[in-house]
mmCIF file of C-alpha atoms in Angstrom:
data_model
loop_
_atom_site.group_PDB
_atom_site.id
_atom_site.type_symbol
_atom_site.label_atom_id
_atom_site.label_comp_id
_atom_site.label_asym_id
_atom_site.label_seq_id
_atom_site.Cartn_x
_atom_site.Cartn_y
_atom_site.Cartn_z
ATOM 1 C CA UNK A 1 0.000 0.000 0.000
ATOM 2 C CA UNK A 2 1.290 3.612 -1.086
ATOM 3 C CA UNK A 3 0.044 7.040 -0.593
ATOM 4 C CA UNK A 4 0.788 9.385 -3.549
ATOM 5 C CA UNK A 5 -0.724 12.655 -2.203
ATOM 6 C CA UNK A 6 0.771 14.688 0.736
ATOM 7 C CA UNK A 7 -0.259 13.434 4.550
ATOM 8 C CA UNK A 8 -3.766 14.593 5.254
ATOM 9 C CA UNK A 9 -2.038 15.725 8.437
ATOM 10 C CA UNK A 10 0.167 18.641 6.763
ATOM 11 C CA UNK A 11 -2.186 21.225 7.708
ATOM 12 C CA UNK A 12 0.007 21.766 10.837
ATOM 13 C CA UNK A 13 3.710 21.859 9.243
ATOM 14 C CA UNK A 14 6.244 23.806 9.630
ATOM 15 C CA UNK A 15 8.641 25.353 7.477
ATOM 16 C CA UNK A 16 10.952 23.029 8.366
ATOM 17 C CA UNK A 17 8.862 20.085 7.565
ATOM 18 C CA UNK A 18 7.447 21.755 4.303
ATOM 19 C CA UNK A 19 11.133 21.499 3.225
ATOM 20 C CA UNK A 20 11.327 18.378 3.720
ATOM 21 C CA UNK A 21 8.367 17.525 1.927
ATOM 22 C CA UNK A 22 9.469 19.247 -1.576
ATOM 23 C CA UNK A 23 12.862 17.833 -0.909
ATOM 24 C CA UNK A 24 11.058 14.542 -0.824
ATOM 25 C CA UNK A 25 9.352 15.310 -3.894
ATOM 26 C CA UNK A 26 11.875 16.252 -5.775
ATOM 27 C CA UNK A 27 13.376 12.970 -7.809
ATOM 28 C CA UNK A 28 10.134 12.179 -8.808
ATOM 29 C CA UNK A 29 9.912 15.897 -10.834
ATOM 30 C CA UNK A 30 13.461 15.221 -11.589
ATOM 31 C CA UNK A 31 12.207 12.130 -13.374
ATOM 32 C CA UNK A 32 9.550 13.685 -15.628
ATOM 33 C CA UNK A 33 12.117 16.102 -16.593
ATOM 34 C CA UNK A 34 13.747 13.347 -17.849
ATOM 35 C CA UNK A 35 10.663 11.883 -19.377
ATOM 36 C CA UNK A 36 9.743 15.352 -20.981
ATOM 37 C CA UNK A 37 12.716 15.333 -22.496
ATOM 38 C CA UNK A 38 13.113 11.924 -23.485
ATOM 39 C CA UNK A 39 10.026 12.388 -25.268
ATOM 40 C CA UNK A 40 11.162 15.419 -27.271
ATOM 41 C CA UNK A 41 13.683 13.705 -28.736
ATOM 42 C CA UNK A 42 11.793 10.224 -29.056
ATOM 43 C CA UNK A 43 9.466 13.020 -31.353
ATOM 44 C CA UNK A 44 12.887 14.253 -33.385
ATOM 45 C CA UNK A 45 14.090 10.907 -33.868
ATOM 46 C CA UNK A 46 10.524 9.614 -35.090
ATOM 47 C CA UNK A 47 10.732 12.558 -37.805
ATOM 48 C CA UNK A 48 14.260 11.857 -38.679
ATOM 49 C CA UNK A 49 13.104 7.782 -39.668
ATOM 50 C CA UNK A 50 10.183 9.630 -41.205
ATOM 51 C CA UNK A 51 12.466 11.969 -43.497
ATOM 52 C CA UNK A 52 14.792 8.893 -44.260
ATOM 53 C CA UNK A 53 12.123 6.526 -45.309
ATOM 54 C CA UNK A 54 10.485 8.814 -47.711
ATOM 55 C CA UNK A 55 6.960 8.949 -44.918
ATOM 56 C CA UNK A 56 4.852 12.143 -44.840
ATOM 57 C CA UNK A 57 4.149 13.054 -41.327
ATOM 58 C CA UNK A 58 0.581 14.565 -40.278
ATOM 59 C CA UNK A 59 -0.901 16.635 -38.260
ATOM 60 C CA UNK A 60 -1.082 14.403 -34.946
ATOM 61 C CA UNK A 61 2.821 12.789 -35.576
ATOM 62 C CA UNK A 62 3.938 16.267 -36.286
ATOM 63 C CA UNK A 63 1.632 18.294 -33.358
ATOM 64 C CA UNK A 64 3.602 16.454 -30.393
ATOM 65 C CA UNK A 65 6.577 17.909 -30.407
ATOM 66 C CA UNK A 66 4.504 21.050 -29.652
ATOM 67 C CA UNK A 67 3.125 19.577 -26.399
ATOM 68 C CA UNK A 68 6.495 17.644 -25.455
ATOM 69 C CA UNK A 69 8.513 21.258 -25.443
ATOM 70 C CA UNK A 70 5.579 23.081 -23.874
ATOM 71 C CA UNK A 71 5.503 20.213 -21.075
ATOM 72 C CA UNK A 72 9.494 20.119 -21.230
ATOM 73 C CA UNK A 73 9.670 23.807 -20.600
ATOM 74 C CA UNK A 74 7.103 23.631 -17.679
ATOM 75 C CA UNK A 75 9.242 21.164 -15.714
ATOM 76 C CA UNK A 76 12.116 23.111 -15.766
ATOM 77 C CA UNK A 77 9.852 25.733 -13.499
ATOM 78 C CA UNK A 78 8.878 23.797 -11.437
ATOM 79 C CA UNK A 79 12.263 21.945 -11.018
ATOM 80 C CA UNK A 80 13.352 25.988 -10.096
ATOM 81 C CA UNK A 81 10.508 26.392 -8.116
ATOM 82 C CA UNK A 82 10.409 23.750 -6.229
ATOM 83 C CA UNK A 83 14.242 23.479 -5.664
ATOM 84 C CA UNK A 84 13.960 27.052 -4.271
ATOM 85 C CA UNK A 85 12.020 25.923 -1.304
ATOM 86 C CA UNK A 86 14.571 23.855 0.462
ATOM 87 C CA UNK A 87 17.966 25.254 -1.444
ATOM 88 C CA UNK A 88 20.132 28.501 -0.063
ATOM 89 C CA UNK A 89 20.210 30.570 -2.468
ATOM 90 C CA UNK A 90 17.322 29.932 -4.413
ATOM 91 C CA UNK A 91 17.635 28.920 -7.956
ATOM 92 C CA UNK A 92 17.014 32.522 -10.315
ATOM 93 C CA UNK A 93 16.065 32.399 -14.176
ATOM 94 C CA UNK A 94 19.371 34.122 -13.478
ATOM 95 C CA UNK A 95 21.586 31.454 -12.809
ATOM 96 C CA UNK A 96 19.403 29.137 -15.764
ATOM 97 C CA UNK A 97 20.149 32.229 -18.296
ATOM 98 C CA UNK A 98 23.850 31.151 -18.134
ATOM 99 C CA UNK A 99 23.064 28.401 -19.380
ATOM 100 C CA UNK A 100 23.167 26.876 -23.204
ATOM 101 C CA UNK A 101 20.088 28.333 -24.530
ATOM 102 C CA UNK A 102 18.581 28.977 -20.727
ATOM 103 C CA UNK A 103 17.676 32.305 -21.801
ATOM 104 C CA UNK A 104 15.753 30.953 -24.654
ATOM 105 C CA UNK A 105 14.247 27.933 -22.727
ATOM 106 C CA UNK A 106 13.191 30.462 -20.038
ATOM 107 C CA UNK A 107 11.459 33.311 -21.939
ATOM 108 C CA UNK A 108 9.889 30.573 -24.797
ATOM 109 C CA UNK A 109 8.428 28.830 -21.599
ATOM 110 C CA UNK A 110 6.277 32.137 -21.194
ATOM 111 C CA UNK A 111 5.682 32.662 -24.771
ATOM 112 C CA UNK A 112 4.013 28.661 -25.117
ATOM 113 C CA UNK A 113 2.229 29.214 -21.437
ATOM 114 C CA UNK A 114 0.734 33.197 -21.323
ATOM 115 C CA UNK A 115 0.303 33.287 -25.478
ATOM 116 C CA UNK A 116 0.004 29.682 -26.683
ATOM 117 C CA UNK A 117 2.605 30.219 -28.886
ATOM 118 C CA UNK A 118 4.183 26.345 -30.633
ATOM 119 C CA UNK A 119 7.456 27.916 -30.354
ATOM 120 C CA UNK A 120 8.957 24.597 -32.546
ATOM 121 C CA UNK A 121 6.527 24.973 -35.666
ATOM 122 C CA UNK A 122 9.142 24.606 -38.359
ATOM 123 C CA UNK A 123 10.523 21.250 -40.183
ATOM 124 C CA UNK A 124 13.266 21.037 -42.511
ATOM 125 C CA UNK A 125 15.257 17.691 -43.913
ATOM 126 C CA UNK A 126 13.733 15.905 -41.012
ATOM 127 C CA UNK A 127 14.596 17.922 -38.255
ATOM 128 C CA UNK A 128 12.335 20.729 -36.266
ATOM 129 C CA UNK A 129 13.203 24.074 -35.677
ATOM 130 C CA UNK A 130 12.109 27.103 -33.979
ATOM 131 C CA UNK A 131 11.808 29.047 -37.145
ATOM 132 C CA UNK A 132 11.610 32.998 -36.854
ATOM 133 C CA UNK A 133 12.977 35.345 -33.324
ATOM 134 C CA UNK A 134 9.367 35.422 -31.262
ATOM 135 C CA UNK A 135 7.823 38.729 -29.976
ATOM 136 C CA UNK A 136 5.309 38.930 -27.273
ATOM 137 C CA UNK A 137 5.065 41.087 -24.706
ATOM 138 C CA UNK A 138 5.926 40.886 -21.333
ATOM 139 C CA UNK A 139 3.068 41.595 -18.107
ATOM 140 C CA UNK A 140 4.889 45.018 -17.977
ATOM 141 C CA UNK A 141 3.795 45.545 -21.441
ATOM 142 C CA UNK A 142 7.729 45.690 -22.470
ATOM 143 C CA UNK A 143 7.912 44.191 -26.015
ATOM 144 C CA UNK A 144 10.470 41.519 -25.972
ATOM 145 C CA UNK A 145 11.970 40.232 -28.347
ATOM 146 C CA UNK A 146 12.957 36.366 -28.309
ATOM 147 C CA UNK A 147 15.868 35.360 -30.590
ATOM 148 C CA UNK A 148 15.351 31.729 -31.836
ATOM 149 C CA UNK A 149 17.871 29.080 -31.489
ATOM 150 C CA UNK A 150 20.141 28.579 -34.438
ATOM 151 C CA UNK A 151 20.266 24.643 -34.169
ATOM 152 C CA UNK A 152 17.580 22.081 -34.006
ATOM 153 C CA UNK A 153 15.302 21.061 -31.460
ATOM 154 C CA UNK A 154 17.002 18.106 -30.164
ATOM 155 C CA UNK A 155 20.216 19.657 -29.944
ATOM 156 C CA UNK A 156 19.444 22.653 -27.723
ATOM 157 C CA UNK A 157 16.864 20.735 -26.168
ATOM 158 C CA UNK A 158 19.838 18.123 -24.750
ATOM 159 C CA UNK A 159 22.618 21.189 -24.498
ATOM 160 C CA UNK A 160 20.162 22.656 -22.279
ATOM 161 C CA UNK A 161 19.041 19.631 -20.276
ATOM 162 C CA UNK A 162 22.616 18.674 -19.731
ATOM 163 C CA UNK A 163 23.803 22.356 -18.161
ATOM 164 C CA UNK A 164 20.529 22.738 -16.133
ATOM 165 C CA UNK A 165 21.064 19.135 -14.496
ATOM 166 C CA UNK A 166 24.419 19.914 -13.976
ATOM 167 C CA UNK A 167 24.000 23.014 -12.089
ATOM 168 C CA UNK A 168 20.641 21.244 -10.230
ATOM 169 C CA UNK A 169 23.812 18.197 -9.518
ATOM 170 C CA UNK A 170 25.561 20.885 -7.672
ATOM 171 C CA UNK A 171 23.242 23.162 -5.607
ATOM 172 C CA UNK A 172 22.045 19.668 -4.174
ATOM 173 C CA UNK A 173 25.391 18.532 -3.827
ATOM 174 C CA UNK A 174 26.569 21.288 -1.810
ATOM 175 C CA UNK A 175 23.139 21.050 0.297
ATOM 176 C CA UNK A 176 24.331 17.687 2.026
ATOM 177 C CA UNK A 177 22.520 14.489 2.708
ATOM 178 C CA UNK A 178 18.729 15.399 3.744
ATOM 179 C CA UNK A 179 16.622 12.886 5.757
ATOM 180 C CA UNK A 180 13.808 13.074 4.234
ATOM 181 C CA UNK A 181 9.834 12.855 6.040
ATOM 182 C CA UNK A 182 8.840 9.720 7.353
ATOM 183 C CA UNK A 183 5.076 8.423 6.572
ATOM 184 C CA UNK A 184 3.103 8.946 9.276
ATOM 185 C CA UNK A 185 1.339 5.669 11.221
ATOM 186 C CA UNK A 186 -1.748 8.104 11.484
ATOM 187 C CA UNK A 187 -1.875 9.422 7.925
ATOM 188 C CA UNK A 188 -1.788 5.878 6.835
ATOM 189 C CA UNK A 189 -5.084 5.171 9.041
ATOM 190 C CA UNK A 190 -6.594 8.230 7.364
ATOM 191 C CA UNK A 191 -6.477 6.902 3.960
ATOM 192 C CA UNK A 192 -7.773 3.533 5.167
ATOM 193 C CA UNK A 193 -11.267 5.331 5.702
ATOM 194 C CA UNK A 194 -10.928 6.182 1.511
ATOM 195 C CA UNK A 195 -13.814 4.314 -0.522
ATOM 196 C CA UNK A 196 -11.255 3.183 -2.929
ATOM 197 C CA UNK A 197 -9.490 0.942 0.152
ATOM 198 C CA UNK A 198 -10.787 -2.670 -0.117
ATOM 199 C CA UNK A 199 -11.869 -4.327 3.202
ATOM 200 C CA UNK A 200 -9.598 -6.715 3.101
ATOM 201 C CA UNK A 201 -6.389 -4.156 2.654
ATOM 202 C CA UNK A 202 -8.020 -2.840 6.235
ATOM 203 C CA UNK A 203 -8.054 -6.432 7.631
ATOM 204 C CA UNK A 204 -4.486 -7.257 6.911
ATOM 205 C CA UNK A 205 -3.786 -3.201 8.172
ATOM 206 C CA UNK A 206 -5.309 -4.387 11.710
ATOM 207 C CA UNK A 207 -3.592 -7.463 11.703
ATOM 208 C CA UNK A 208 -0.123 -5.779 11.167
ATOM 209 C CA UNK A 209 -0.205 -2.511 12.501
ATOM 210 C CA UNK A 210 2.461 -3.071 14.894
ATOM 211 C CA UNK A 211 4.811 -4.497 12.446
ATOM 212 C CA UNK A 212 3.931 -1.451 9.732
ATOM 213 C CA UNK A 213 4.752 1.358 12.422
ATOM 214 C CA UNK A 214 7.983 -0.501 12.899
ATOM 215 C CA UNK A 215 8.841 -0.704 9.702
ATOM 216 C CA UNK A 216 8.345 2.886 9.097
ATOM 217 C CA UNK A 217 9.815 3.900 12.123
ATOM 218 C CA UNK A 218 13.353 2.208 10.722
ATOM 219 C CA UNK A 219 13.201 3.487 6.887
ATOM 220 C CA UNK A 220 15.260 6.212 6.104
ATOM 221 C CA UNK A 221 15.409 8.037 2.464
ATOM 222 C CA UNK A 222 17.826 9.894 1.020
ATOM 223 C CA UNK A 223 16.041 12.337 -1.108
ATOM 224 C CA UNK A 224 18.612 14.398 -2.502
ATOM 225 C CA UNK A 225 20.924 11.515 -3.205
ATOM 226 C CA UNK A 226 18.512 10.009 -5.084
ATOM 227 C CA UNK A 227 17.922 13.584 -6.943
ATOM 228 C CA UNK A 228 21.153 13.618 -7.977
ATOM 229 C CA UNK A 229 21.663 10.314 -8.644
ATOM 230 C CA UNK A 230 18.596 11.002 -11.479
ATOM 231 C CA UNK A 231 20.215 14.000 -12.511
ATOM 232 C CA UNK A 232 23.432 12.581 -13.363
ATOM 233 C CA UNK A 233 21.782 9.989 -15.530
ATOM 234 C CA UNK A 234 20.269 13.081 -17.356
ATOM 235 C CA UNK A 235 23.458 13.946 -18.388
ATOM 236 C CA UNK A 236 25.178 10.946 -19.276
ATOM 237 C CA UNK A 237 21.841 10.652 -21.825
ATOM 238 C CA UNK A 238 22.200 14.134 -23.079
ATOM 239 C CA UNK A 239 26.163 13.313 -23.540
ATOM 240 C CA UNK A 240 25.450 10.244 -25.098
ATOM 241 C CA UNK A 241 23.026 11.628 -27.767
ATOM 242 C CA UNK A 242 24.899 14.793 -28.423
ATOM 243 C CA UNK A 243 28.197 12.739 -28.995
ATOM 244 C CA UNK A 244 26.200 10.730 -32.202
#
């Protein structure tokens, strides 16, 4: 048995303890950063056999890369975001500006979530591109100007994802080991009350409940290890592809 949501008993944490929570949280957004980005390029390569094999693509095959860079982009805020709330100092668009094609990554994030706009809507030879510099304007009401990429989508897709897990690989390296949250004995009751529990999960849970808050009371995690354990395997993908 597993609870995926937050304890229903949070309502009474402390900073502290919300820190811990993110921290806790943060491999598994770590991992669909990986998986948004796996999927952009699962989306190049699947043009690039496409192109080679003489196929016309259509509008569903060619509207995902749309929605894999759009979600892409969005992880990368949250990976900020959420990275901010236990990490001293916070993570900036700053420090992701400095970054291969962080500035772009950053400021095309806005442009596909405020204005809708596809940001990767061009094709050429098999390969998609960001095709003209994009304008929109900023909540100010600055008009800024976006310059577009000069290289594919795969490649500063993976240039990107490589620098921004590196520099993720650090600020949680120099944080130290975090013990993460332990479940909590009474949480786990909680959800037992849920419609979707099945009797018998409740029988064996009364049968057990000694042994269970034992168990718990001897597991230890290792959240940020296991962040940056994820993040390193980022990079050795990004490597790997960029070096073919």
């Amino acid at each position: 048995m597993q609870l995926l949501q937050k304890p229903q008993s949070e309502m009474n944490l402390t900073q502290e303890e919300h820190r811990r929570w993110v921290s806790r949280f943060f491999n598994s957004k770590v991992k669909e950063f990986d998986f948004c980005l796996r999927t952009v390029i699962d989306c190049c390569d699947q043009s690039m056999r496409r192109f080679r094999n003489r196929q016309q693509g259509d509008e569903q095959t060619e509207g995902k890369i749309v929605y894999a860079f759009s979600a892409f982009t969005n992880t990368v805020q949250t990976l900020k975001d959420a990275g901010s709330t236990f990490l001293d100092p916070k993570i900036g668009w700053r420090d992701i500006e400095r970054l291969r094609h962080g500035k772009f990554i950053w400021l095309s994030r806005n442009a596909a979530t405020h204005d809708g706009n596809p940001v990767i809507s061009a094709w050429s030879d098999g390969r998609y591109f960001v095709p003209n510099d994009i304008n929109r304007f900023s909540q100010a009401g600055d008009l800024i100007e976006i310059p577009a990429p000069t290289v594919d989508a795969s490649q500063f897709c993976l240039e990107f994802a490589q620098d921004f897990s590196a520099l993720l690989s650090t600020r949680l390296t120099s944080l130290g080991s975090v013990e993460g949250p332990k479940q909590n004995i009474a949480d786990i009751q909680k959800f037992l009350h849920s419609p979707v529990v099945p009797d018998f999960v409740r029988e064996l849970f009364d049968q057990q409940e000694f042994e269970i808050e034992r168990a718990i009371a001897q597991m230890k995690s290792d959240p940020v290890g296991d962040a940056i354990k994820s993040l390193r395997a980022v990079e050795t993908f990004c490597e790997a592809r960029l070096n073919t």
